[in-house]
mmCIF file of C-alpha atoms and ligand atoms in Angstrom:
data_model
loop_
_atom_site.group_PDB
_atom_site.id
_atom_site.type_symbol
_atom_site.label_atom_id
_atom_site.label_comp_id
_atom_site.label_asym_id
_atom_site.label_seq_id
_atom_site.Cartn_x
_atom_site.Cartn_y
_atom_site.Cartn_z
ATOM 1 C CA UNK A 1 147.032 78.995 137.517
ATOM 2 C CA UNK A 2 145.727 78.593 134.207
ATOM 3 C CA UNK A 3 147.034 75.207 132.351
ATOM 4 C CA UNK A 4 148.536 76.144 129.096
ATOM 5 C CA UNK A 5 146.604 75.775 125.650
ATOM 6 C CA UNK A 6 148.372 72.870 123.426
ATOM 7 C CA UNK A 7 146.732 72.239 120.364
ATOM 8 C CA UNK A 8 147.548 68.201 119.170
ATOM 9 C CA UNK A 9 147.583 68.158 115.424
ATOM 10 C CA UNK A 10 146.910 64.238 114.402
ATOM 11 C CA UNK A 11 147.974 62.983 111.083
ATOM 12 C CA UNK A 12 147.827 59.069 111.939
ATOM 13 C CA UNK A 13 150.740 56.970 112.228
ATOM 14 C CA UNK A 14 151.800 54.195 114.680
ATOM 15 C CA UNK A 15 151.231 56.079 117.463
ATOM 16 C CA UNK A 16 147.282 56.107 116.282
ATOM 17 C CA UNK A 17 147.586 52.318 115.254
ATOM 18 C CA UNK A 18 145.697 48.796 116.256
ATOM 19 C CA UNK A 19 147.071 45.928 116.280
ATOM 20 C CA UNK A 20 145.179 42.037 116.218
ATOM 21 C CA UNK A 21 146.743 41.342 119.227
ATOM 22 C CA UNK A 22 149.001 42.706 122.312
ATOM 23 C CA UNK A 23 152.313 40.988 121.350
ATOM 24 C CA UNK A 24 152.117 40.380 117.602
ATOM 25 C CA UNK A 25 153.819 42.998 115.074
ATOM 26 C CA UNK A 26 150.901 42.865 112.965
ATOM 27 C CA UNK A 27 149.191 46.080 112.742
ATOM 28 C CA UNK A 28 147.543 48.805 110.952
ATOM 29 C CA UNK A 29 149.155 52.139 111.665
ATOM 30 C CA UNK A 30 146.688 55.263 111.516
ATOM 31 C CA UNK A 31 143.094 54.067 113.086
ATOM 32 C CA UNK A 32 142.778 55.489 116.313
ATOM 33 C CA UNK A 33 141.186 58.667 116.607
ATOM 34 C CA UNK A 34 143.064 61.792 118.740
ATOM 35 C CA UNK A 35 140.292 62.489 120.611
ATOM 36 C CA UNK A 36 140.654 58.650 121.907
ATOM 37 C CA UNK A 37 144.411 58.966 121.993
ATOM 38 C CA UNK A 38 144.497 61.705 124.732
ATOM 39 C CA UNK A 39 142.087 60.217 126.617
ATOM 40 C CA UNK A 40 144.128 57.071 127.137
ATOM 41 C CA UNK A 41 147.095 58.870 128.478
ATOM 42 C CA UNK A 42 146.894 58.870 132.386
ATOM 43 C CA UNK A 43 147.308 62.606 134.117
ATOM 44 C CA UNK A 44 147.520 64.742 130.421
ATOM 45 C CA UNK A 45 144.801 66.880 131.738
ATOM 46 C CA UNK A 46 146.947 68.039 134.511
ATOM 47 C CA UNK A 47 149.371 69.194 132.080
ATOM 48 C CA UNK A 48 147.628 71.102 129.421
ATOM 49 C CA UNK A 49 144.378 72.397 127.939
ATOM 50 C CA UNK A 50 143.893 70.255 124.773
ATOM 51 C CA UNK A 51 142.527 70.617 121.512
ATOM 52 C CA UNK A 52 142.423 67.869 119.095
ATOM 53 C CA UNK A 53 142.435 68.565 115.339
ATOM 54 C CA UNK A 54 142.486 65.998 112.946
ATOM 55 C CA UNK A 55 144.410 67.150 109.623
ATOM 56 C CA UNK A 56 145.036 63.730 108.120
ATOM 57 C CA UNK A 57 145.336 59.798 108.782
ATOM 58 C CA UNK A 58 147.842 57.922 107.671
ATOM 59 C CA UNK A 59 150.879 55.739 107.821
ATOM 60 C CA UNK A 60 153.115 58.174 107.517
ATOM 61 C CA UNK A 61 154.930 55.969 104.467
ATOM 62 C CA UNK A 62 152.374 58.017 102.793
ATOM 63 C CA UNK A 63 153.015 61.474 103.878
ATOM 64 C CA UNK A 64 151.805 63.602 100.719
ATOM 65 C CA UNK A 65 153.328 67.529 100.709
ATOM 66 C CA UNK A 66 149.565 68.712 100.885
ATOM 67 C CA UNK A 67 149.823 66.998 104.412
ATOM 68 C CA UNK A 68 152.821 68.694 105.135
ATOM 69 C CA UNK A 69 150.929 72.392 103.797
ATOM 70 C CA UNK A 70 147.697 71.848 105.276
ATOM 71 C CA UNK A 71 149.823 71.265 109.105
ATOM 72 C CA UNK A 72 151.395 74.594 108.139
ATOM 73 C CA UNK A 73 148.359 76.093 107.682
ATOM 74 C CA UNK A 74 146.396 74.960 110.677
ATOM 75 C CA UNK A 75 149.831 76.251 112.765
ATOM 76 C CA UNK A 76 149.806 79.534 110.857
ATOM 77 C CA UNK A 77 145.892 79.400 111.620
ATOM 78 C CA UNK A 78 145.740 78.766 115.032
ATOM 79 C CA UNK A 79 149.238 80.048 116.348
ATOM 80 C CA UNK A 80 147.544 82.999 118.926
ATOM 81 C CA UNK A 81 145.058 80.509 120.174
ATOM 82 C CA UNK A 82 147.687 78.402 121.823
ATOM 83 C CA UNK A 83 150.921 78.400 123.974
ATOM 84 C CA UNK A 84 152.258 75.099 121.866
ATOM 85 C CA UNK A 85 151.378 72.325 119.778
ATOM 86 C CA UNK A 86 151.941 68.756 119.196
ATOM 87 C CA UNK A 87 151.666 66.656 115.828
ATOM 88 C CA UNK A 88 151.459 63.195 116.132
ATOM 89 C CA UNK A 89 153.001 61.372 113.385
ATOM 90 C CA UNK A 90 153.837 58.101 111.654
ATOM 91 C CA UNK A 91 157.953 57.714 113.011
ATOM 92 C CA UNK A 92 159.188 56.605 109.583
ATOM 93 C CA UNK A 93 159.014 60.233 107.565
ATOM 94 C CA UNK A 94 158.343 61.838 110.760
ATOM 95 C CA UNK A 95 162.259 63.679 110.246
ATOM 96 C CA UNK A 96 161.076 65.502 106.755
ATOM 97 C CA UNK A 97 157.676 66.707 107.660
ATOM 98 C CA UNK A 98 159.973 68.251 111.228
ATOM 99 C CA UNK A 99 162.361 69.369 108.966
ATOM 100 C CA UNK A 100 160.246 71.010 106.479
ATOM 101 C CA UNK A 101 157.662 73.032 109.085
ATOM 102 C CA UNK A 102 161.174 73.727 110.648
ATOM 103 C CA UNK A 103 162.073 75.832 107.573
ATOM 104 C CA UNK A 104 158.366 77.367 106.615
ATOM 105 C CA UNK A 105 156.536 77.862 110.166
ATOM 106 C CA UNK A 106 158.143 80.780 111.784
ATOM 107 C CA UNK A 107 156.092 80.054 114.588
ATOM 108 C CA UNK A 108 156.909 81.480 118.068
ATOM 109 C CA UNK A 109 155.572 79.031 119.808
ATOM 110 C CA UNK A 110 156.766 74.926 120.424
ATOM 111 C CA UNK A 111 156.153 72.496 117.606
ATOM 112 C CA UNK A 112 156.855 69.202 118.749
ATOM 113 C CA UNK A 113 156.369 66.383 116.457
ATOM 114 C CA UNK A 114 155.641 62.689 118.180
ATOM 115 C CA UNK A 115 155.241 59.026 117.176
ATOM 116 C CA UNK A 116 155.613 55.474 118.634
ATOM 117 C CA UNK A 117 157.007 52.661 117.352
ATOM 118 C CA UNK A 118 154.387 49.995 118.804
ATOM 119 C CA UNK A 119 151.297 50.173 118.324
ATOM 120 C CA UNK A 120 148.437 51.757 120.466
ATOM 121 C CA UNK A 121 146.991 47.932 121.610
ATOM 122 C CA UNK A 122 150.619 46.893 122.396
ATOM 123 C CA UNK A 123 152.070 45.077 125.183
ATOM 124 C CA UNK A 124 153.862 47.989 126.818
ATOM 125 C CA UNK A 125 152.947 50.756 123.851
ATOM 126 C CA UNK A 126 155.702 53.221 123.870
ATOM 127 C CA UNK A 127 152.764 56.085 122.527
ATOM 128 C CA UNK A 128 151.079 57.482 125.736
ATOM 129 C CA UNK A 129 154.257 58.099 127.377
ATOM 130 C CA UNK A 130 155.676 59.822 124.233
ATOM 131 C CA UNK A 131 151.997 61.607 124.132
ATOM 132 C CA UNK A 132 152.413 62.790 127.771
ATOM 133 C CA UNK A 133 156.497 63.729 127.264
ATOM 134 C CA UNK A 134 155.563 65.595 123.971
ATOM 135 C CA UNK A 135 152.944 68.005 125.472
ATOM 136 C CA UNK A 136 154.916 68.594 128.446
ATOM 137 C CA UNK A 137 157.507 69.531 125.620
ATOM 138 C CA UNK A 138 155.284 72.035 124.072
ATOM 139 C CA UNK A 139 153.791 73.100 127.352
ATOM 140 C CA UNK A 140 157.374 74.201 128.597
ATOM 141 C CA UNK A 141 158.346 78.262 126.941
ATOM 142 C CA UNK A 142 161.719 76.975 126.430
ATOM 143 C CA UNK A 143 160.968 74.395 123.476
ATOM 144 C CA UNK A 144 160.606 77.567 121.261
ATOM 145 C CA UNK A 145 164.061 78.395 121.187
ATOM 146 C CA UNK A 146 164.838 74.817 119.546
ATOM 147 C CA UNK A 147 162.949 75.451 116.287
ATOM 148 C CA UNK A 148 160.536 72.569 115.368
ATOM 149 C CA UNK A 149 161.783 69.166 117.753
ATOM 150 C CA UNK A 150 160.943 65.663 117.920
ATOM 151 C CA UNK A 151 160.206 64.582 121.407
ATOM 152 C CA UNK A 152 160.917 60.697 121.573
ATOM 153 C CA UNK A 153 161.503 57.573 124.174
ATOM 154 C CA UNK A 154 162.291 60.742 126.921
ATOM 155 C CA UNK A 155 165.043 63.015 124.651
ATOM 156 C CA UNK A 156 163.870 65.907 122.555
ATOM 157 C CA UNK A 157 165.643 66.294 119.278
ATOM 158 C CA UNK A 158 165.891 68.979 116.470
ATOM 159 C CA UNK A 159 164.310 68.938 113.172
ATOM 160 C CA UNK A 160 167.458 69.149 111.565
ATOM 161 C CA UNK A 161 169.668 66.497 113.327
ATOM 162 C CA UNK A 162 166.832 63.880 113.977
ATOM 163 C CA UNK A 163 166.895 60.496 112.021
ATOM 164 C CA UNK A 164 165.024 57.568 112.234
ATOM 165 C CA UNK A 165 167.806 54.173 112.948
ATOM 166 C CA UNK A 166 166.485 51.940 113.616
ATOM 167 C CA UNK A 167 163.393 50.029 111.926
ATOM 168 C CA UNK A 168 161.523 48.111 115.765
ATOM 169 C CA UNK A 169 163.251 50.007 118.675
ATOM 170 C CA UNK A 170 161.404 52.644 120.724
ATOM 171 C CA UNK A 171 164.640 54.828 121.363
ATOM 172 C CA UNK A 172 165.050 54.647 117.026
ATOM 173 C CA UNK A 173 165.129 58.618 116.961
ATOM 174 C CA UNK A 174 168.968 59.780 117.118
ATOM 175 C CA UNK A 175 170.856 62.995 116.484
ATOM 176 C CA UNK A 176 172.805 61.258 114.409
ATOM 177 C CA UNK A 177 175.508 64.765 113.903
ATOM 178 C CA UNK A 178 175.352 66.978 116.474
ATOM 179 C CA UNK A 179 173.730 66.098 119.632
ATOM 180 C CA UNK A 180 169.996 65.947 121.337
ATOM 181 C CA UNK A 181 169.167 68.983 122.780
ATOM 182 C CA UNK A 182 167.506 68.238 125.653
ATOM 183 C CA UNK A 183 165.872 65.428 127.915
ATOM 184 C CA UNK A 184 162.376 64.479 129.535
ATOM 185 C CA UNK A 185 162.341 63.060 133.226
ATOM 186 C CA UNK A 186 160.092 63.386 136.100
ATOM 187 C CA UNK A 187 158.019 66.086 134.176
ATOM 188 C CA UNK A 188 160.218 68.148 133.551
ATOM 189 C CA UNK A 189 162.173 69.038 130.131
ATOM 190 C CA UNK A 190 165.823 70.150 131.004
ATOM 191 C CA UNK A 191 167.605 71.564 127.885
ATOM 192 C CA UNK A 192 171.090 71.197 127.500
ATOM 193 C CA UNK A 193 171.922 72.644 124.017
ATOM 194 C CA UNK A 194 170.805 74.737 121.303
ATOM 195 C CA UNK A 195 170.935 74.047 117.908
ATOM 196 C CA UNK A 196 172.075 77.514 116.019
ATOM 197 C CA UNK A 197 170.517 76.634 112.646
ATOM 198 C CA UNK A 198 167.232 76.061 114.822
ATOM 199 C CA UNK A 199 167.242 79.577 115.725
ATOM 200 C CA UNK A 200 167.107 80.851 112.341
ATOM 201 C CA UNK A 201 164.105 82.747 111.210
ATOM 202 C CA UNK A 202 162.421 80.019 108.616
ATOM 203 C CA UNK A 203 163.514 81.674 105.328
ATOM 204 C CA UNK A 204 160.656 80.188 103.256
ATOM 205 C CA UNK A 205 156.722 80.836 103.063
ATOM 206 C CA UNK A 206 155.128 78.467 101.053
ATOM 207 C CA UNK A 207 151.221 79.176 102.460
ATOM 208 C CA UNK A 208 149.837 80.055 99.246
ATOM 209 C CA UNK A 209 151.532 77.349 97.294
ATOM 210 C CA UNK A 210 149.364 73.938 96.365
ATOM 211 C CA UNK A 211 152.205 72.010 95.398
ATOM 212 C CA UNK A 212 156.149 72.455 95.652
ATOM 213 C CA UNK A 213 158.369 71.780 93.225
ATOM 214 C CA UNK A 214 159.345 68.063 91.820
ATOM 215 C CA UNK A 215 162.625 66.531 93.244
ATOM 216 C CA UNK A 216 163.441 62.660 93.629
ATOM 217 C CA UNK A 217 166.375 60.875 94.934
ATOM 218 C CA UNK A 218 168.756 59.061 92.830
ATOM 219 C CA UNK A 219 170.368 55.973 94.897
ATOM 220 C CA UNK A 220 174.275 55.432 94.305
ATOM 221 C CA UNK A 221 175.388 51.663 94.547
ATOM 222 C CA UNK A 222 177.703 49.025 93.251
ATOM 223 C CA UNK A 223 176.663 48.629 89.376
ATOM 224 C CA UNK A 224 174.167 51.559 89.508
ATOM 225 C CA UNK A 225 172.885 51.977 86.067
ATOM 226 C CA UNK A 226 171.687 55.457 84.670
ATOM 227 C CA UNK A 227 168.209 54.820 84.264
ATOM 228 C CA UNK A 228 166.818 56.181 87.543
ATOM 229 C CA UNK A 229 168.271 59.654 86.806
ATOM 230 C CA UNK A 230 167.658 60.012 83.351
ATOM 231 C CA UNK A 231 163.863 58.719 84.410
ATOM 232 C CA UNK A 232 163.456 62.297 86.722
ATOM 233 C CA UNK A 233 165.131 64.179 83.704
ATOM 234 C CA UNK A 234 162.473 62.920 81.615
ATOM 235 C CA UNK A 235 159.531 63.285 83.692
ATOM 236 C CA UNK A 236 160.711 66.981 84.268
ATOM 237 C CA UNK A 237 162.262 66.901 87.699
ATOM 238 C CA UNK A 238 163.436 70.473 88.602
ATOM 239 C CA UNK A 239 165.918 68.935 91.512
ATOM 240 C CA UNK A 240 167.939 65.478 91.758
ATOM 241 C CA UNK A 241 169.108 64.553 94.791
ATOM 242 C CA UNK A 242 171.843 62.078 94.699
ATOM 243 C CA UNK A 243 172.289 59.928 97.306
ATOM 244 C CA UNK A 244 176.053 59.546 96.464
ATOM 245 C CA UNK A 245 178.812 56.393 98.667
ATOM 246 C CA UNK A 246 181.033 57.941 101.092
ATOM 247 C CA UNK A 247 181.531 61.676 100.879
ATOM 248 C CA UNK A 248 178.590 62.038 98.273
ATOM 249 C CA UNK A 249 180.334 60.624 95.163
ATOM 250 C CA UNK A 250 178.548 59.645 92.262
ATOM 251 C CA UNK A 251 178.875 56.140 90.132
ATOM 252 C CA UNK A 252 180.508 56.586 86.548
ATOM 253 C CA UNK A 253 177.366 55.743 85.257
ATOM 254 C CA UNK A 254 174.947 58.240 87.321
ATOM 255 C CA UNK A 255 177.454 61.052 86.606
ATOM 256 C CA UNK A 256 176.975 62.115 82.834
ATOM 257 C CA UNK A 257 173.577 61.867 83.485
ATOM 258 C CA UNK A 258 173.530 64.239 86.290
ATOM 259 C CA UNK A 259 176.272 66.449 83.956
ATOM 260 C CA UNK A 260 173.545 67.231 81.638
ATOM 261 C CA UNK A 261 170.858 67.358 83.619
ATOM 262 C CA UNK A 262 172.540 70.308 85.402
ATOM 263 C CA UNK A 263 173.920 71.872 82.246
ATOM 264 C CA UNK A 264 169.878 71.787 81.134
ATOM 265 C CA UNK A 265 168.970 73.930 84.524
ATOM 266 C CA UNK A 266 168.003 70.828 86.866
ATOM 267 C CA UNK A 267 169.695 71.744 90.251
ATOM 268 C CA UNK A 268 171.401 68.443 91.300
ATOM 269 C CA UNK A 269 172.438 68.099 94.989
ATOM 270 C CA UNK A 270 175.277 65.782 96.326
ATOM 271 C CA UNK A 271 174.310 64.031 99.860
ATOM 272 C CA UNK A 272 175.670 60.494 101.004
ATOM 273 C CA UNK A 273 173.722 57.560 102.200
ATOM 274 C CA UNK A 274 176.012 57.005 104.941
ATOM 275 C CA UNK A 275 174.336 58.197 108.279
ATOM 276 C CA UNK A 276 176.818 60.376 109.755
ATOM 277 C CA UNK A 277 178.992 63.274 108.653
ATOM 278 C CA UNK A 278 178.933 65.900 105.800
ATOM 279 C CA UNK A 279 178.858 65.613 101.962
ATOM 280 C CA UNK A 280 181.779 68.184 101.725
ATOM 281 C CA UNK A 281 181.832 70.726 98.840
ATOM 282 C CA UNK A 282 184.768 70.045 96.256
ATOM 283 C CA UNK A 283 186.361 67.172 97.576
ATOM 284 C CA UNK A 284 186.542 64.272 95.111
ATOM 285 C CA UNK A 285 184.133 66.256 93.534
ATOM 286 C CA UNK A 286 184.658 69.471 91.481
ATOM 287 C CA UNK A 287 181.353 71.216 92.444
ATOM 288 C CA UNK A 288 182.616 74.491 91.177
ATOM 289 C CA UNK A 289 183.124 72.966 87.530
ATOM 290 C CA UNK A 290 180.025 70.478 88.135
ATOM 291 C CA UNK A 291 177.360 73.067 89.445
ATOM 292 C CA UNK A 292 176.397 70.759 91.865
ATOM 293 C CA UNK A 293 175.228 71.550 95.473
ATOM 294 C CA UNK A 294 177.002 70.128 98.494
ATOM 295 C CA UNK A 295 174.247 68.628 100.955
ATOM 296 C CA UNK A 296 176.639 68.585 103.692
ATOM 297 C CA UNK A 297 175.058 67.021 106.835
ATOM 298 C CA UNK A 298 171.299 66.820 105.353
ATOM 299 C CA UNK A 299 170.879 63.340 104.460
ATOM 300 C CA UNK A 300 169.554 62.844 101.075
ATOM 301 C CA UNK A 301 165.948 62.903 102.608
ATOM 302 C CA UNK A 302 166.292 66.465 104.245
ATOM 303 C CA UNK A 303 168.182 67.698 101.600
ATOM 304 C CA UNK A 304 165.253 67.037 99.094
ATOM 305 C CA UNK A 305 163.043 68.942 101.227
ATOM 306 C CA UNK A 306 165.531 72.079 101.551
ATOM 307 C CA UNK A 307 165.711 71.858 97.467
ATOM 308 C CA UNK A 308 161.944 71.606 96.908
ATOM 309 C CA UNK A 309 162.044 75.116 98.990
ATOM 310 C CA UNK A 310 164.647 76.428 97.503
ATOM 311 C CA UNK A 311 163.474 75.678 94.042
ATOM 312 C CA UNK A 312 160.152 77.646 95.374
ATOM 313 C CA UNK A 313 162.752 80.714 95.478
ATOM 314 C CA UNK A 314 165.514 80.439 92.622
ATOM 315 C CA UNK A 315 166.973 77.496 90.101
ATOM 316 C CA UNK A 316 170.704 79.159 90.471
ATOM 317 C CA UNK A 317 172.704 76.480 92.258
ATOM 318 C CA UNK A 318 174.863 79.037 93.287
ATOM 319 C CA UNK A 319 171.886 80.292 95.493
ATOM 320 C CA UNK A 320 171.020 77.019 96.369
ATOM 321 C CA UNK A 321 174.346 76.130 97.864
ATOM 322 C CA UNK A 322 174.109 79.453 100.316
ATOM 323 C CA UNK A 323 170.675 78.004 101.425
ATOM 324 C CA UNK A 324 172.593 74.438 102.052
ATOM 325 C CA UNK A 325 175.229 76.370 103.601
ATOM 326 C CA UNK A 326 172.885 78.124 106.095
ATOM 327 C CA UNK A 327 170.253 76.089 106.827
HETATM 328 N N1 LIG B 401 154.824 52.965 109.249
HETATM 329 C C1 LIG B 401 154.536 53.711 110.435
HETATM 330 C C2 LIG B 401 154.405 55.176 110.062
HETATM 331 O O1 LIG B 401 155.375 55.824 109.822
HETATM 332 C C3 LIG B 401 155.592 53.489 111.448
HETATM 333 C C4 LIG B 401 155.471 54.281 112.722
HETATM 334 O O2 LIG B 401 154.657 55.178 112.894
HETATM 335 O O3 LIG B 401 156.268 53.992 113.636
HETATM 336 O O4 LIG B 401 153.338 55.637 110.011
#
């Protein structure tokens, strides 16, 4: 029988990184080519028929949108020519760029994003074994029904749920709200859940765009001044994103700032920088009276990516909170 077509889509990262020596944590992240990556993985041939294409290399601390557009494109490009594909990726943005093909692809076939957290010349390196689990991933017909997934230390993981927790430890990828969906033993993926949202047709096509629209992240803390908000106001930000304490509230000094700025047409989102649970609409907050958008459980990360989209569609934060609500 014919071995299925997987196309591996590099863009650098740890996973593609050399250190100066096998038990040190110095390293550069981003240096090894793909074609040198597969070959160092034990048995992939026996899996799948691989492609290599390079679209970028990088630490993925520098992940640029025209990254994220050009992987869109190649997937858009090459989607009849294979059964699945694979992007290798830096781990620490790794959750936005899932998040964001997750919500422009509409590709029928698996996406599976994979990283490491040691690098390539490690003692132990965690990234052929993710390598081999993530093509078996996108080798199996079943991924497709996740949406976009993160394939990680032997548990897959959807695009919406995933986050990165810890900064060192191989098994860092969680699902920090709702559950992994499915886990990698023996060579075999078994699949234990579906994630609804996954299964939603990706509402936005951004192909022909070059650039999306500007949104930053406003930190909330203890003595938070204004300055960081009314900086994006001034350099023409079209979306804030607060990252807001507890159920996404915002400091008394962060607030009027945010007031105006969404009296003056800038869509501001409320998400929290605590891990787990849901910025909840009108809670301590008047959202109604504010028109401000309730991330609910996108951390302030993915919610910056669903508002750059959305922004790409309307600047009504009435609209915008339906798009928070469905996706
Ligand atoms: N800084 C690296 C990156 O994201 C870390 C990693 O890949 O684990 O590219």
């Amino acid at each position: 029988m014919a071995l299925p077509k997987i196309e591996i889509l590099t863009t650098g990262g740890t996973i593609a990184g050399k250190g100066e020596s096998e038990t040190g944590s110095s390293y550069h992240a981003g240096e090894v080519p793909g074609d040198e990556l597969v070959r160092s993985v034990p048995g992939l041939s026996r899996v799948a028929d691989i492609t290599v294409r390079e679209i970028a290399s990088i630490p993925s601390q520098d992940m640029t949108e025209g990254v994220w557009l050009a992987l869109l494109s190649a997937i858009r490009e090459d989607a009849e020519k294979f059964d699945g594909f694979v992007i290798t990726h830096g781990t620490d943005t790794m959750e936005e760029t899932a998040y964001f093909l997750q919500l422009t692809t509409a590709c029928k076939k698996p996406v599976v994003l994979v990283g490491a957290m040691l690098p390539s010349t490690g003692l132990s390196a965690d990234g052929p074994r993710n390598l081999y689990n993530a093509v078996l991933t996108a080798a199996t017909p079943d991924t497709a029904k996740q949406g976009v997934v993160v394939a990680m230390d032997n548990v897959v993981i959807g695009a919406r749920d995933v986050f990165k927790s810890n900064t060192t430890q191989p098994e860092t990828f969680q699902a920090m709200n709702f559950g992994k969906v499915g886990w990698i033993f023996n060579d075999k993926v078994t699949y234990e859940a579906v994630g609804l949202r996954a299964q939603l047709k990706a509402p936005f096509d951004v192909t022909k765009l070059e650039q999306l629209p500007k949104v930053g992240i406003v930190y909330n803390h203890a003595g938070v001044e204004g300055y960081q908000a009314e900086a994006l106001v001034k350099a023409g930000y079209k979306g804030i994103v607060s990252a807001g304490v507890g159920n996404g509230n915002i400091h008394k000094a962060v607030w009027p700032v945010l007031e105006k700025a969404a009296q003056d047409g800038v869509v501001v989102v409320r998400a929290s920088r605590v891990p787990t649970g849901s910025a909840t609409k009108d809670a301590e907050v008047d959202d109604e009276k504010m028109h401000w958008v309730a991330a609910q459980s996108l951390n302030p990360q993915k919610a910056r990516v669903l508002l750059q989209l959305s922004l790409t569609k309307t600047a009504d934060w009435k609209e915008v909170q339906q798009y928070f609500d469905k996706y």
